[in-house]
mmCIF file of N, CA and C in Angstrom:
data_model
loop_
_atom_site.group_PDB
_atom_site.id
_atom_site.type_symbol
_atom_site.label_atom_id
_atom_site.label_comp_id
_atom_site.label_asym_id
_atom_site.label_seq_id
_atom_site.Cartn_x
_atom_site.Cartn_y
_atom_site.Cartn_z
ATOM 1 N N UNK A 1 0.842 -1.174 0.000
ATOM 2 C CA UNK A 1 0.000 0.000 0.000
ATOM 3 C C UNK A 1 0.888 1.239 0.000
ATOM 4 N N UNK A 2 0.518 2.199 -0.806
ATOM 5 C CA UNK A 2 1.235 3.474 -0.848
ATOM 6 C C UNK A 2 1.091 4.147 0.511
ATOM 7 N N UNK A 3 2.158 4.690 1.066
ATOM 8 C CA UNK A 3 2.089 5.259 2.419
ATOM 9 C C UNK A 3 1.044 6.374 2.538
ATOM 10 N N UNK A 4 0.216 6.262 3.555
ATOM 11 C CA UNK A 4 -0.853 7.247 3.767
ATOM 12 C C UNK A 4 -0.287 8.636 4.020
ATOM 13 N N UNK A 5 0.827 8.725 4.727
ATOM 14 C CA UNK A 5 1.404 10.050 5.006
ATOM 15 C C UNK A 5 1.832 10.735 3.722
ATOM 16 N N UNK A 6 2.330 9.954 2.764
ATOM 17 C CA UNK A 6 2.772 10.525 1.492
ATOM 18 C C UNK A 6 1.566 11.049 0.700
ATOM 19 N N UNK A 7 0.482 10.277 0.683
ATOM 20 C CA UNK A 7 -0.737 10.722 0.015
ATOM 21 C C UNK A 7 -1.247 11.996 0.674
ATOM 22 N N UNK A 8 -1.275 12.021 1.995
ATOM 23 C CA UNK A 8 -1.779 13.192 2.722
ATOM 24 C C UNK A 8 -0.945 14.435 2.419
ATOM 25 N N UNK A 9 0.368 14.295 2.370
ATOM 26 C CA UNK A 9 1.220 15.452 2.063
ATOM 27 C C UNK A 9 1.009 15.946 0.637
ATOM 28 N N UNK A 10 0.866 15.028 -0.316
ATOM 29 C CA UNK A 10 0.625 15.419 -1.703
ATOM 30 C C UNK A 10 -0.721 16.125 -1.846
ATOM 31 N N UNK A 11 -1.748 15.578 -1.214
ATOM 32 C CA UNK A 11 -3.079 16.176 -1.314
ATOM 33 C C UNK A 11 -3.151 17.501 -0.573
ATOM 34 N N UNK A 12 -2.465 17.611 0.549
ATOM 35 C CA UNK A 12 -2.420 18.878 1.281
ATOM 36 C C UNK A 12 -1.781 19.961 0.415
ATOM 37 N N UNK A 13 -0.678 19.622 -0.234
ATOM 38 C CA UNK A 13 0.003 20.601 -1.095
ATOM 39 C C UNK A 13 -0.904 21.052 -2.231
ATOM 40 N N UNK A 14 -1.607 20.111 -2.852
ATOM 41 C CA UNK A 14 -2.503 20.458 -3.962
ATOM 42 C C UNK A 14 -3.676 21.311 -3.485
ATOM 43 N N UNK A 15 -4.306 20.920 -2.378
ATOM 44 C CA UNK A 15 -5.486 21.644 -1.904
ATOM 45 C C UNK A 15 -5.137 22.975 -1.254
ATOM 46 N N UNK A 16 -4.006 23.058 -0.578
ATOM 47 C CA UNK A 16 -3.639 24.342 0.037
ATOM 48 C C UNK A 16 -3.357 25.382 -1.044
ATOM 49 N N UNK A 17 -2.795 24.966 -2.158
ATOM 50 C CA UNK A 17 -2.591 25.881 -3.273
ATOM 51 C C UNK A 17 -3.901 26.287 -3.921
ATOM 52 N N UNK A 18 -4.821 25.335 -4.057
ATOM 53 C CA UNK A 18 -6.118 25.607 -4.661
ATOM 54 C C UNK A 18 -6.939 26.584 -3.815
ATOM 55 N N UNK A 19 -6.955 26.364 -2.503
ATOM 56 C CA UNK A 19 -7.741 27.210 -1.605
ATOM 57 C C UNK A 19 -6.953 28.405 -1.061
ATOM 58 N N UNK A 20 -5.662 28.471 -1.373
ATOM 59 C CA UNK A 20 -4.788 29.516 -0.838
ATOM 60 C C UNK A 20 -4.908 29.574 0.685
ATOM 61 N N UNK A 21 -4.729 28.405 1.320
ATOM 62 C CA UNK A 21 -4.911 28.277 2.760
ATOM 63 C C UNK A 21 -3.893 27.284 3.308
ATOM 64 N N UNK A 22 -3.362 27.568 4.462
ATOM 65 C CA UNK A 22 -2.514 26.609 5.174
ATOM 66 C C UNK A 22 -3.003 26.498 6.607
ATOM 67 N N UNK A 23 -2.860 25.324 7.184
ATOM 68 C CA UNK A 23 -3.267 25.132 8.566
ATOM 69 C C UNK A 23 -2.198 25.684 9.497
ATOM 70 N N UNK A 24 -2.603 26.045 10.687
ATOM 71 C CA UNK A 24 -1.657 26.592 11.658
ATOM 72 C C UNK A 24 -0.746 25.521 12.240
ATOM 73 N N UNK A 25 -1.285 24.332 12.409
ATOM 74 C CA UNK A 25 -0.532 23.227 12.999
ATOM 75 C C UNK A 25 -0.586 22.017 12.074
ATOM 76 N N UNK A 26 0.237 21.025 12.374
ATOM 77 C CA UNK A 26 0.232 19.795 11.587
ATOM 78 C C UNK A 26 -1.101 19.078 11.740
ATOM 79 N N UNK A 27 -1.466 18.359 10.698
ATOM 80 C CA UNK A 27 -2.689 17.544 10.721
ATOM 81 C C UNK A 27 -2.308 16.161 11.233
ATOM 82 N N UNK A 28 -3.041 15.673 12.223
ATOM 83 C CA UNK A 28 -2.818 14.326 12.759
ATOM 84 C C UNK A 28 -3.594 13.325 11.917
ATOM 85 N N UNK A 29 -2.917 12.284 11.452
ATOM 86 C CA UNK A 29 -3.529 11.253 10.619
ATOM 87 C C UNK A 29 -3.430 9.925 11.353
ATOM 88 N N UNK A 30 -4.575 9.288 11.604
ATOM 89 C CA UNK A 30 -4.605 7.985 12.281
ATOM 90 C C UNK A 30 -5.298 6.977 11.379
ATOM 91 N N UNK A 31 -4.728 5.787 11.290
ATOM 92 C CA UNK A 31 -5.296 4.697 10.500
ATOM 93 C C UNK A 31 -5.647 3.550 11.437
ATOM 94 N N UNK A 32 -6.775 2.900 11.174
ATOM 95 C CA UNK A 32 -7.202 1.770 11.989
ATOM 96 C C UNK A 32 -7.695 0.653 11.081
ATOM 97 N N UNK A 33 -7.518 -0.578 11.519
ATOM 98 C CA UNK A 33 -8.028 -1.711 10.744
ATOM 99 C C UNK A 33 -8.708 -2.731 11.649
ATOM 100 N N UNK A 34 -9.301 -2.285 12.741
ATOM 101 C CA UNK A 34 -9.911 -3.198 13.702
ATOM 102 C C UNK A 34 -11.402 -3.417 13.475
ATOM 103 N N UNK A 35 -11.985 -2.814 12.454
ATOM 104 C CA UNK A 35 -13.401 -3.019 12.131
ATOM 105 C C UNK A 35 -13.517 -3.610 10.732
ATOM 106 N N UNK A 36 -14.695 -4.109 10.416
ATOM 107 C CA UNK A 36 -14.923 -4.736 9.114
ATOM 108 C C UNK A 36 -15.552 -3.785 8.108
ATOM 109 N N UNK A 37 -15.254 -2.530 8.191
ATOM 110 C CA UNK A 37 -15.783 -1.567 7.237
ATOM 111 C C UNK A 37 -14.749 -0.490 6.990
ATOM 112 N N UNK A 38 -14.940 0.237 5.911
ATOM 113 C CA UNK A 38 -14.044 1.345 5.605
ATOM 114 C C UNK A 38 -14.818 2.642 5.748
ATOM 115 N N UNK A 39 -14.181 3.603 6.376
ATOM 116 C CA UNK A 39 -14.815 4.894 6.607
ATOM 117 C C UNK A 39 -13.739 5.859 7.072
ATOM 118 N N UNK A 40 -14.131 7.045 7.366
ATOM 119 C CA UNK A 40 -13.189 8.025 7.877
ATOM 120 C C UNK A 40 -13.907 9.292 8.279
ATOM 121 N N UNK A 41 -13.214 10.129 9.021
ATOM 122 C CA UNK A 41 -13.761 11.433 9.361
ATOM 123 C C UNK A 41 -12.624 12.407 9.599
ATOM 124 N N UNK A 42 -12.937 13.669 9.446
ATOM 125 C CA UNK A 42 -11.975 14.738 9.717
ATOM 126 C C UNK A 42 -12.523 15.588 10.849
ATOM 127 N N UNK A 43 -11.692 15.845 11.830
ATOM 128 C CA UNK A 43 -12.080 16.707 12.936
ATOM 129 C C UNK A 43 -11.491 18.091 12.732
ATOM 130 N N UNK A 44 -12.289 19.007 12.232
ATOM 131 C CA UNK A 44 -11.775 20.344 11.922
ATOM 132 C C UNK A 44 -11.424 21.113 13.184
ATOM 133 N N UNK A 45 -12.013 20.765 14.328
ATOM 134 C CA UNK A 45 -11.709 21.503 15.555
ATOM 135 C C UNK A 45 -10.327 21.185 16.102
ATOM 136 N N UNK A 46 -9.841 19.976 15.856
ATOM 137 C CA UNK A 46 -8.514 19.614 16.354
ATOM 138 C C UNK A 46 -7.540 19.225 15.246
ATOM 139 N N UNK A 47 -7.913 19.417 13.984
ATOM 140 C CA UNK A 47 -7.015 19.151 12.864
ATOM 141 C C UNK A 47 -6.584 17.705 12.758
ATOM 142 N N UNK A 48 -7.540 16.788 12.858
ATOM 143 C CA UNK A 48 -7.195 15.374 12.815
ATOM 144 C C UNK A 48 -8.032 14.641 11.774
ATOM 145 N N UNK A 49 -7.460 13.551 11.284
ATOM 146 C CA UNK A 49 -8.131 12.681 10.323
ATOM 147 C C UNK A 49 -8.037 11.255 10.857
ATOM 148 N N UNK A 50 -9.169 10.545 10.874
ATOM 149 C CA UNK A 50 -9.213 9.141 11.288
ATOM 150 C C UNK A 50 -9.767 8.345 10.129
ATOM 151 N N UNK A 51 -9.076 7.273 9.730
ATOM 152 C CA UNK A 51 -9.500 6.461 8.593
ATOM 153 C C UNK A 51 -9.455 4.988 8.982
ATOM 154 N N UNK A 52 -10.575 4.283 8.749
ATOM 155 C CA UNK A 52 -10.594 2.831 8.860
ATOM 156 C C UNK A 52 -10.235 2.296 7.484
ATOM 157 N N UNK A 53 -9.220 1.452 7.399
ATOM 158 C CA UNK A 53 -8.538 1.198 6.132
ATOM 159 C C UNK A 53 -8.929 -0.052 5.359
ATOM 160 N N UNK A 54 -10.006 -0.709 5.689
ATOM 161 C CA UNK A 54 -10.413 -1.832 4.853
ATOM 162 C C UNK A 54 -10.707 -1.275 3.468
ATOM 163 N N UNK A 55 -10.030 -1.775 2.473
ATOM 164 C CA UNK A 55 -10.107 -1.209 1.127
ATOM 165 C C UNK A 55 -11.452 -1.499 0.477
ATOM 166 N N UNK A 56 -12.219 -0.458 0.190
ATOM 167 C CA UNK A 56 -13.481 -0.603 -0.539
ATOM 168 C C UNK A 56 -13.174 -0.583 -2.021
ATOM 169 N N UNK A 57 -13.569 -1.602 -2.713
ATOM 170 C CA UNK A 57 -13.313 -1.673 -4.142
ATOM 171 C C UNK A 57 -14.632 -1.523 -4.899
ATOM 172 N N UNK A 58 -14.684 -0.503 -5.750
ATOM 173 C CA UNK A 58 -15.864 -0.243 -6.562
ATOM 174 C C UNK A 58 -15.417 -0.105 -8.008
ATOM 175 N N UNK A 59 -16.193 -0.639 -8.922
ATOM 176 C CA UNK A 59 -15.840 -0.547 -10.338
ATOM 177 C C UNK A 59 -15.837 0.891 -10.836
ATOM 178 N N UNK A 60 -16.652 1.750 -10.283
ATOM 179 C CA UNK A 60 -16.786 3.121 -10.769
ATOM 180 C C UNK A 60 -15.939 4.114 -9.984
ATOM 181 N N UNK A 61 -14.874 3.674 -9.353
ATOM 182 C CA UNK A 61 -14.075 4.536 -8.495
ATOM 183 C C UNK A 61 -12.931 5.216 -9.229
ATOM 184 N N UNK A 62 -12.777 5.076 -10.504
ATOM 185 C CA UNK A 62 -11.684 5.682 -11.271
ATOM 186 C C UNK A 62 -10.418 4.858 -11.060
ATOM 187 N N UNK A 63 -9.257 5.350 -11.463
ATOM 188 C CA UNK A 63 -8.019 4.588 -11.278
ATOM 189 C C UNK A 63 -7.302 4.945 -9.985
ATOM 190 N N UNK A 64 -7.819 5.856 -9.201
ATOM 191 C CA UNK A 64 -7.178 6.196 -7.930
ATOM 192 C C UNK A 64 -7.437 5.119 -6.896
ATOM 193 N N UNK A 65 -6.528 5.004 -5.965
ATOM 194 C CA UNK A 65 -6.749 4.077 -4.869
ATOM 195 C C UNK A 65 -7.817 4.633 -3.938
ATOM 196 N N UNK A 66 -8.463 3.741 -3.215
ATOM 197 C CA UNK A 66 -9.496 4.152 -2.268
ATOM 198 C C UNK A 66 -8.912 5.111 -1.231
ATOM 199 N N UNK A 67 -7.729 4.820 -0.731
ATOM 200 C CA UNK A 67 -7.125 5.656 0.299
ATOM 201 C C UNK A 67 -6.877 7.080 -0.212
ATOM 202 N N UNK A 68 -6.417 7.216 -1.424
ATOM 203 C CA UNK A 68 -6.210 8.551 -1.997
ATOM 204 C C UNK A 68 -7.547 9.294 -2.127
ATOM 205 N N UNK A 69 -8.596 8.615 -2.556
ATOM 206 C CA UNK A 69 -9.906 9.254 -2.663
ATOM 207 C C UNK A 69 -10.386 9.761 -1.310
ATOM 208 N N UNK A 70 -10.241 8.962 -0.283
ATOM 209 C CA UNK A 70 -10.717 9.358 1.044
ATOM 210 C C UNK A 70 -9.888 10.517 1.581
ATOM 211 N N UNK A 71 -8.581 10.438 1.486
ATOM 212 C CA UNK A 71 -7.733 11.496 2.031
ATOM 213 C C UNK A 71 -7.944 12.795 1.271
ATOM 214 N N UNK A 72 -8.020 12.748 -0.043
ATOM 215 C CA UNK A 72 -8.168 13.964 -0.841
ATOM 216 C C UNK A 72 -9.592 14.512 -0.801
ATOM 217 N N UNK A 73 -10.502 13.743 -1.331
ATOM 218 C CA UNK A 73 -11.843 14.251 -1.591
ATOM 219 C C UNK A 73 -12.639 14.501 -0.327
ATOM 220 N N UNK A 74 -12.328 13.813 0.722
ATOM 221 C CA UNK A 74 -13.113 13.991 1.934
ATOM 222 C C UNK A 74 -12.329 14.708 3.019
ATOM 223 N N UNK A 75 -11.332 14.060 3.537
ATOM 224 C CA UNK A 75 -10.811 14.479 4.825
ATOM 225 C C UNK A 75 -9.920 15.725 4.786
ATOM 226 N N UNK A 76 -8.977 15.809 3.883
ATOM 227 C CA UNK A 76 -8.152 17.023 3.811
ATOM 228 C C UNK A 76 -9.018 18.204 3.352
ATOM 229 N N UNK A 77 -9.896 17.963 2.398
ATOM 230 C CA UNK A 77 -10.780 19.039 1.926
ATOM 231 C C UNK A 77 -11.695 19.533 3.029
ATOM 232 N N UNK A 78 -12.181 18.647 3.895
ATOM 233 C CA UNK A 78 -13.032 19.058 5.025
ATOM 234 C C UNK A 78 -12.288 20.003 5.950
ATOM 235 N N UNK A 79 -11.009 19.757 6.154
ATOM 236 C CA UNK A 79 -10.249 20.617 7.057
ATOM 237 C C UNK A 79 -10.066 22.021 6.487
ATOM 238 N N UNK A 80 -10.155 22.157 5.166
ATOM 239 C CA UNK A 80 -10.016 23.463 4.533
ATOM 240 C C UNK A 80 -11.341 24.201 4.419
ATOM 241 N N UNK A 81 -12.434 23.468 4.468
ATOM 242 C CA UNK A 81 -13.753 24.085 4.260
ATOM 243 C C UNK A 81 -14.257 24.814 5.494
#
């Protein structure tokens, strides 16, 4: 699996340039695999991202990995919104 921290840094760089915004502190990223589902959330009040990493595979998900979709489209973007 491509390292989650690397995906998060790449997506942060892309989105911070798009929104012309940077966070004051580092974003905490936590990964878990103790449940039988994949999900995630971003806590904008404390600058944290939690992701359950069971890989969801969908035919209509494009060529990106599930983890990249979650980190980019949901969680890092939520922290900027």
